[in-house]
Coordinates of C-alpha atoms and ligand atoms in Angstrom, one line a residue:
M1145 CA -18.0 -2.7 -35.1
T1146 CA -18.5 -6.4 -35.2
T1147 CA -19.8 -7.6 -32.0
S1148 CA -16.5 -9.0 -31.2
A1149 CA -15.1 -5.1 -31.2
V1150 CA -18.0 -4.5 -28.8
T1151 CA -16.8 -6.8 -26.4
T1152 CA -13.7 -5.9 -26.4
S1153 CA -14.4 -2.2 -25.4
E1154 CA -16.9 -2.7 -22.7
P1155 CA -13.4 -2.9 -20.0
F1156 CA -12.6 0.7 -21.0
E1157 CA -16.0 1.6 -20.8
L1158 CA -16.1 0.3 -16.7
A1159 CA -13.0 1.9 -16.3
K1160 CA -13.6 5.7 -17.4
A1161 CA -17.0 4.7 -15.8
A1162 CA -15.3 3.7 -12.4
A1163 CA -13.0 6.7 -12.5
D1164 CA -16.0 9.4 -13.1
H1165 CA -16.9 8.0 -10.1
I1166 CA -13.9 8.0 -8.1
A1167 CA -13.7 12.5 -10.1
S1168 CA -16.6 12.4 -8.4
A1169 CA -16.5 11.2 -5.6
T1170 CA -13.2 12.5 -4.2
G1171 CA -13.7 15.5 -5.7
V1172 CA -10.1 15.7 -7.6
A1173 CA -10.7 15.3 -11.4
R1174 CA -7.5 13.6 -12.5
H1175 CA -4.8 11.7 -10.3
D1176 CA -1.3 12.0 -10.4
I1177 CA 0.2 8.3 -9.6
A1178 CA -2.0 5.3 -9.1
L1179 CA -0.9 3.1 -5.9
V1180 CA -1.2 -0.5 -5.5
L1181 CA -1.2 -1.6 -2.2
G1182 CA -0.2 -5.6 -1.1
S1183 CA 0.5 -7.7 1.6
G1184 CA 2.6 -6.0 3.8
W1185 CA 2.5 -2.5 1.7
A1186 CA -1.4 -0.6 3.4
G1187 CA 0.8 1.8 5.8
A1188 CA 2.6 3.2 3.2
A1189 CA -0.5 5.5 2.6
D1190 CA -0.8 7.2 5.9
L1191 CA 3.0 8.6 5.0
I1192 CA 2.4 9.8 1.9
G1193 CA 0.4 13.1 2.5
E1194 CA -3.2 13.5 4.3
T1195 CA -5.9 11.2 3.4
T1196 CA -9.2 14.0 1.6
A1197 CA -12.0 10.6 0.0
T1198 CA -12.1 7.2 1.0
L1199 CA -13.9 5.1 -1.0
P1200 CA -15.6 1.6 -0.3
A1201 CA -14.1 -0.7 -3.1
D1202 CA -18.0 -1.9 -4.1
E1203 CA -19.3 1.8 -4.9
V1204 CA -16.4 1.8 -7.6
P1205 CA -18.0 0.5 -10.5
G1206 CA -16.3 -2.7 -11.2
F1207 CA -14.1 -3.6 -7.4
S1208 CA -15.5 -5.9 -5.6
I1209 CA -14.2 -6.5 -1.8
P1210 CA -11.2 -8.0 -1.5
A1211 CA -11.4 -12.2 -0.3
V1212 CA -8.1 -11.5 1.2
E1213 CA -6.7 -10.9 5.3
G1214 CA -3.9 -8.1 4.7
H1215 CA -4.9 -6.1 1.9
V1216 CA -8.0 -3.3 2.3
G1217 CA -11.7 -3.0 0.4
T1218 CA -11.4 0.6 0.1
I1219 CA -9.6 3.0 -2.4
R1220 CA -8.6 6.5 -1.4
S1221 CA -7.9 10.0 -2.4
I1222 CA -4.3 11.4 -1.5
R1223 CA -2.9 14.7 -1.7
A1224 CA 0.2 14.1 -1.4
A1225 CA 2.9 17.5 -0.5
D1226 CA 4.7 18.1 -3.9
G1227 CA 0.9 18.6 -4.7
K1228 CA 0.3 15.4 -6.6
N1229 CA -2.8 13.2 -6.2
A1230 CA -1.8 9.8 -5.5
L1231 CA -5.1 7.4 -5.9
V1232 CA -4.9 4.4 -3.5
L1233 CA -6.2 0.9 -5.0
G1234 CA -6.7 -0.9 -2.2
A1235 CA -8.8 -3.3 -3.2
R1236 CA -6.5 -6.0 -5.5
T1237 CA -8.6 -8.9 -7.1
H1238 CA -6.1 -11.9 -7.7
Y1239 CA -5.9 -14.4 -10.9
Y1240 CA -7.2 -16.9 -8.4
E1241 CA -10.3 -14.9 -7.7
G1242 CA -11.9 -17.0 -10.7
R1243 CA -13.6 -13.5 -11.9
G1244 CA -11.7 -13.4 -15.2
V1245 CA -8.4 -10.9 -15.9
R1246 CA -10.6 -8.5 -17.1
A1247 CA -11.2 -7.9 -13.5
V1248 CA -8.0 -8.7 -12.4
V1249 CA -6.8 -5.4 -14.6
H1250 CA -9.7 -3.7 -13.9
G1251 CA -8.5 -1.1 -11.0
V1252 CA -4.8 -0.4 -13.4
R1253 CA -7.1 0.8 -16.1
T1254 CA -9.3 2.9 -13.2
A1255 CA -6.5 4.9 -12.2
A1256 CA -5.6 4.8 -16.9
A1257 CA -8.4 6.5 -17.3
A1258 CA -8.3 8.6 -13.9
G1259 CA -5.8 10.2 -15.1
C1260 CA -2.4 8.5 -13.7
R1261 CA 1.2 8.2 -15.7
V1262 CA 3.3 6.3 -13.1
L1263 CA 1.6 3.0 -11.1
V1264 CA 3.4 1.2 -8.0
L1265 CA 2.6 -2.1 -8.3
T1266 CA 3.2 -3.9 -4.2
N1267 CA 3.4 -7.4 -3.2
G1268 CA 4.2 -9.6 -0.5
C1269 CA 6.3 -12.5 -2.5
G1270 CA 8.4 -15.8 -1.8
G1271 CA 11.9 -15.0 -1.9
L1272 CA 13.9 -17.4 -3.8
N1273 CA 17.9 -15.5 -2.5
P1274 CA 18.7 -17.4 0.2
D1275 CA 20.1 -14.3 1.5
W1276 CA 16.7 -11.7 1.1
A1277 CA 15.5 -12.3 4.6
P1278 CA 11.3 -12.4 5.5
G1279 CA 11.6 -8.3 5.6
T1280 CA 13.4 -7.6 2.9
P1281 CA 11.4 -5.4 -0.2
V1282 CA 13.3 -6.2 -3.6
L1283 CA 12.3 -4.7 -7.0
I1284 CA 10.5 -5.9 -10.0
R1285 CA 13.1 -5.1 -12.7
D1286 CA 11.3 -7.7 -15.1
H1287 CA 8.2 -11.2 -14.8
I1288 CA 7.8 -13.6 -16.0
N1289 CA 3.5 -14.7 -16.9
L1290 CA 3.5 -18.1 -15.3
T1291 CA -0.3 -17.6 -16.1
A1292 CA -1.0 -19.4 -19.5
T1293 CA -3.1 -16.2 -19.4
S1294 CA -3.1 -12.1 -20.8
P1295 CA -5.1 -9.1 -19.8
L1296 CA -5.2 -8.0 -23.8
E1297 CA -7.6 -9.3 -25.6
G1298 CA -7.3 -9.5 -29.5
P1299 CA -4.3 -8.4 -32.2
T1300 CA -2.9 -5.7 -28.8
F1301 CA 0.6 -6.7 -30.4
V1302 CA 2.3 -4.8 -27.0
D1303 CA 6.3 -4.8 -26.2
L1304 CA 7.6 -5.2 -22.9
T1305 CA 11.0 -3.8 -22.7
D1306 CA 11.8 -2.4 -20.2
L1307 CA 8.2 -2.7 -18.8
Y1308 CA 9.5 -2.1 -15.1
S1309 CA 10.7 1.3 -15.5
A1310 CA 14.4 1.8 -15.0
R1311 CA 13.9 5.6 -14.3
L1312 CA 12.0 5.1 -11.5
R1313 CA 13.8 1.8 -10.0
G1314 CA 16.4 4.5 -10.8
V1315 CA 14.2 6.9 -8.0
A1316 CA 14.1 4.3 -5.8
R1317 CA 18.5 3.3 -5.4
S1318 CA 18.8 7.8 -5.1
V1319 CA 16.6 6.8 -1.7
D1320 CA 17.9 3.5 -0.3
P1321 CA 21.4 2.2 -2.7
G1322 CA 20.9 -1.2 -0.9
L1323 CA 17.6 -1.8 -2.6
G1324 CA 18.2 -4.6 -4.9
E1325 CA 17.1 -6.3 -7.9
G1326 CA 14.9 -9.0 -9.4
V1327 CA 13.0 -10.8 -11.6
Y1328 CA 9.3 -11.9 -10.4
A1329 CA 7.2 -15.0 -11.6
Q1330 CA 3.6 -14.8 -10.8
F1331 CA 1.5 -18.3 -10.8
V1332 CA -2.0 -18.6 -10.4
G1333 CA -2.2 -20.1 -6.6
P1334 CA -3.8 -19.8 -4.5
H1335 CA -1.5 -23.6 -3.5
Y1336 CA 2.4 -22.4 -2.7
E1337 CA 4.5 -23.9 -4.8
T1338 CA 5.6 -26.7 -4.4
P1339 CA 9.7 -27.8 -4.6
A1340 CA 10.1 -28.5 -7.7
E1341 CA 8.1 -25.4 -9.0
V1342 CA 11.2 -23.6 -7.1
Q1343 CA 13.2 -24.8 -8.5
Y1344 CA 12.0 -24.8 -12.0
A1345 CA 10.9 -21.2 -11.9
K1346 CA 14.5 -19.9 -10.8
R1347 CA 15.7 -22.3 -13.8
I1348 CA 14.2 -19.8 -16.1
G1349 CA 15.3 -16.8 -14.2
A1350 CA 12.9 -15.8 -11.4
D1351 CA 14.5 -14.8 -8.1
L1352 CA 10.6 -13.7 -7.3
V1353 CA 7.6 -15.6 -6.8
G1354 CA 3.5 -13.6 -6.5
M1355 CA 0.5 -14.0 -7.2
S1356 CA -0.6 -11.3 -8.7
T1357 CA 1.7 -8.4 -10.4
A1358 CA 3.0 -9.8 -14.1
L1359 CA -0.8 -9.5 -15.6
E1360 CA -0.8 -5.6 -13.7
A1361 CA 1.6 -4.2 -15.8
I1362 CA 0.9 -5.4 -18.8
A1363 CA -2.5 -3.6 -19.2
A1364 CA -0.7 -0.7 -16.9
R1365 CA 2.0 -1.2 -20.1
H1366 CA -1.1 -1.3 -23.0
A1367 CA -2.4 1.7 -21.4
G1368 CA 0.2 3.7 -21.1
L1369 CA 1.3 4.2 -17.7
E1370 CA 5.4 4.5 -16.7
V1371 CA 5.0 0.6 -14.0
F1372 CA 7.2 1.1 -10.6
G1373 CA 7.4 -2.8 -9.2
I1374 CA 8.4 -3.5 -5.3
S1375 CA 8.5 -6.5 -3.9
L1376 CA 8.2 -7.4 0.4
V1377 CA 9.7 -10.8 0.4
T1378 CA 8.1 -12.2 3.2
N1379 CA 8.8 -16.0 3.3
L1380 CA 11.4 -17.9 1.4
A1381 CA 10.3 -20.0 -1.3
A1382 CA 8.9 -23.6 -0.6
G1383 CA 11.7 -25.7 -0.5
I1384 CA 14.4 -22.8 0.1
S1385 CA 14.2 -22.9 3.3
P1386 CA 13.1 -25.9 4.9
E1387 CA 10.7 -25.5 7.3
P1388 CA 7.3 -25.1 5.6
L1389 CA 5.2 -21.9 4.3
S1390 CA 2.1 -20.3 6.3
H1391 CA 0.0 -17.4 5.5
E1392 CA 0.0 -16.7 9.6
E1393 CA 4.5 -16.2 8.5
V1394 CA 3.7 -13.8 5.7
L1395 CA 1.0 -12.1 7.7
E1396 CA 3.8 -12.0 10.6
A1397 CA 6.3 -10.7 7.5
G1398 CA 4.7 -8.1 6.8
R1399 CA 4.0 -6.9 9.8
A1400 CA 7.3 -6.6 11.0
A1401 CA 8.7 -4.6 7.7
G1402 CA 5.8 -2.4 7.2
P1403 CA 7.5 0.8 9.0
R1404 CA 10.5 0.3 7.2
I1405 CA 8.9 -1.0 3.8
S1406 CA 5.3 1.9 3.7
R1407 CA 8.6 5.2 4.8
L1408 CA 10.6 3.7 2.0
L1409 CA 8.2 3.0 -0.6
A1410 CA 6.8 7.2 0.4
D1411 CA 9.7 8.6 0.1
V1412 CA 10.0 6.5 -3.6
I1413 CA 6.8 9.0 -4.3
A1414 CA 8.6 11.7 -2.9
A1415 CA 11.2 11.5 -5.4
I1416 CA 8.7 10.5 -7.9
Ligands
8IG2882 I1 3.2 -13.2 0.8 O1 6.4 -18.5 -1.7 C1 3.9 -15.0 -0.8 N1 2.7 -15.2 -2.0 N2 3.0 -17.9 -5.4 N3 4.8 -18.3 -3.7 C2 3.7 -17.7 -4.1 N4 2.6 -16.1 -3.8 C3 3.3 -16.2 -2.6 C4 3.9 -16.5 -2.0 C5 4.4 -17.8 -2.6 N5 4.7 -16.1 -0.4

């Protein structure tokens, strides 16, 4: 084996180690569905089912505690009413933390190694459609990756057509027929966009702007997971509204919408 091949397999070995740790620490040999809960979505975990184990993220190989207020640093195993085991990853690593793209997608690869078939990616984001008031959940139909990087290394030519499962979007709309859909553009951040960048995003086809999700979704498709993405619009993107953006506003919109979107997500999980 060449040196580069050994290097490329490292992330998957680390994910296997994390999955083995999760299996032994939770007593659940295989999980079925994984969730990454972003800004505003943390409350969903409690509605999905009974938490059977809570692991501090920094005890699981490759994970670290998150840098952002509004994100929790635990990995939870939840038993749903239908017997499915959900793995809730509360410790998302953002690309802007500077730990590299491997760290960003480690949770996704761990979910796949833990047996999951479905990955639910949630986030808080800025909205470009003025009809989507702060607190509106929006299904992710597709993404535009503006990070100028990929979680895949080497000649890994993965097809991203239908990356965000049409089947799972249909399930979500059967739960809430009023849900809108949009294209999510991942910027690096951690600064929010300028109004000019928001207009650029709009012209290239984005409806939502954020700092997560796209890189994770790519790694998920590569790992064979079926991806469901849903955003909470916590603010209108810069320049869409005359108000300047504040992280306080983002947290407040998340708090206010929390119970309603948590119920929605729990109902979607139950219907999957
Ligand atoms: I919450 O307006 C949240 N995250 N890039 N822009 C970007 N990320 C965000 C925004 C936003 N709001």
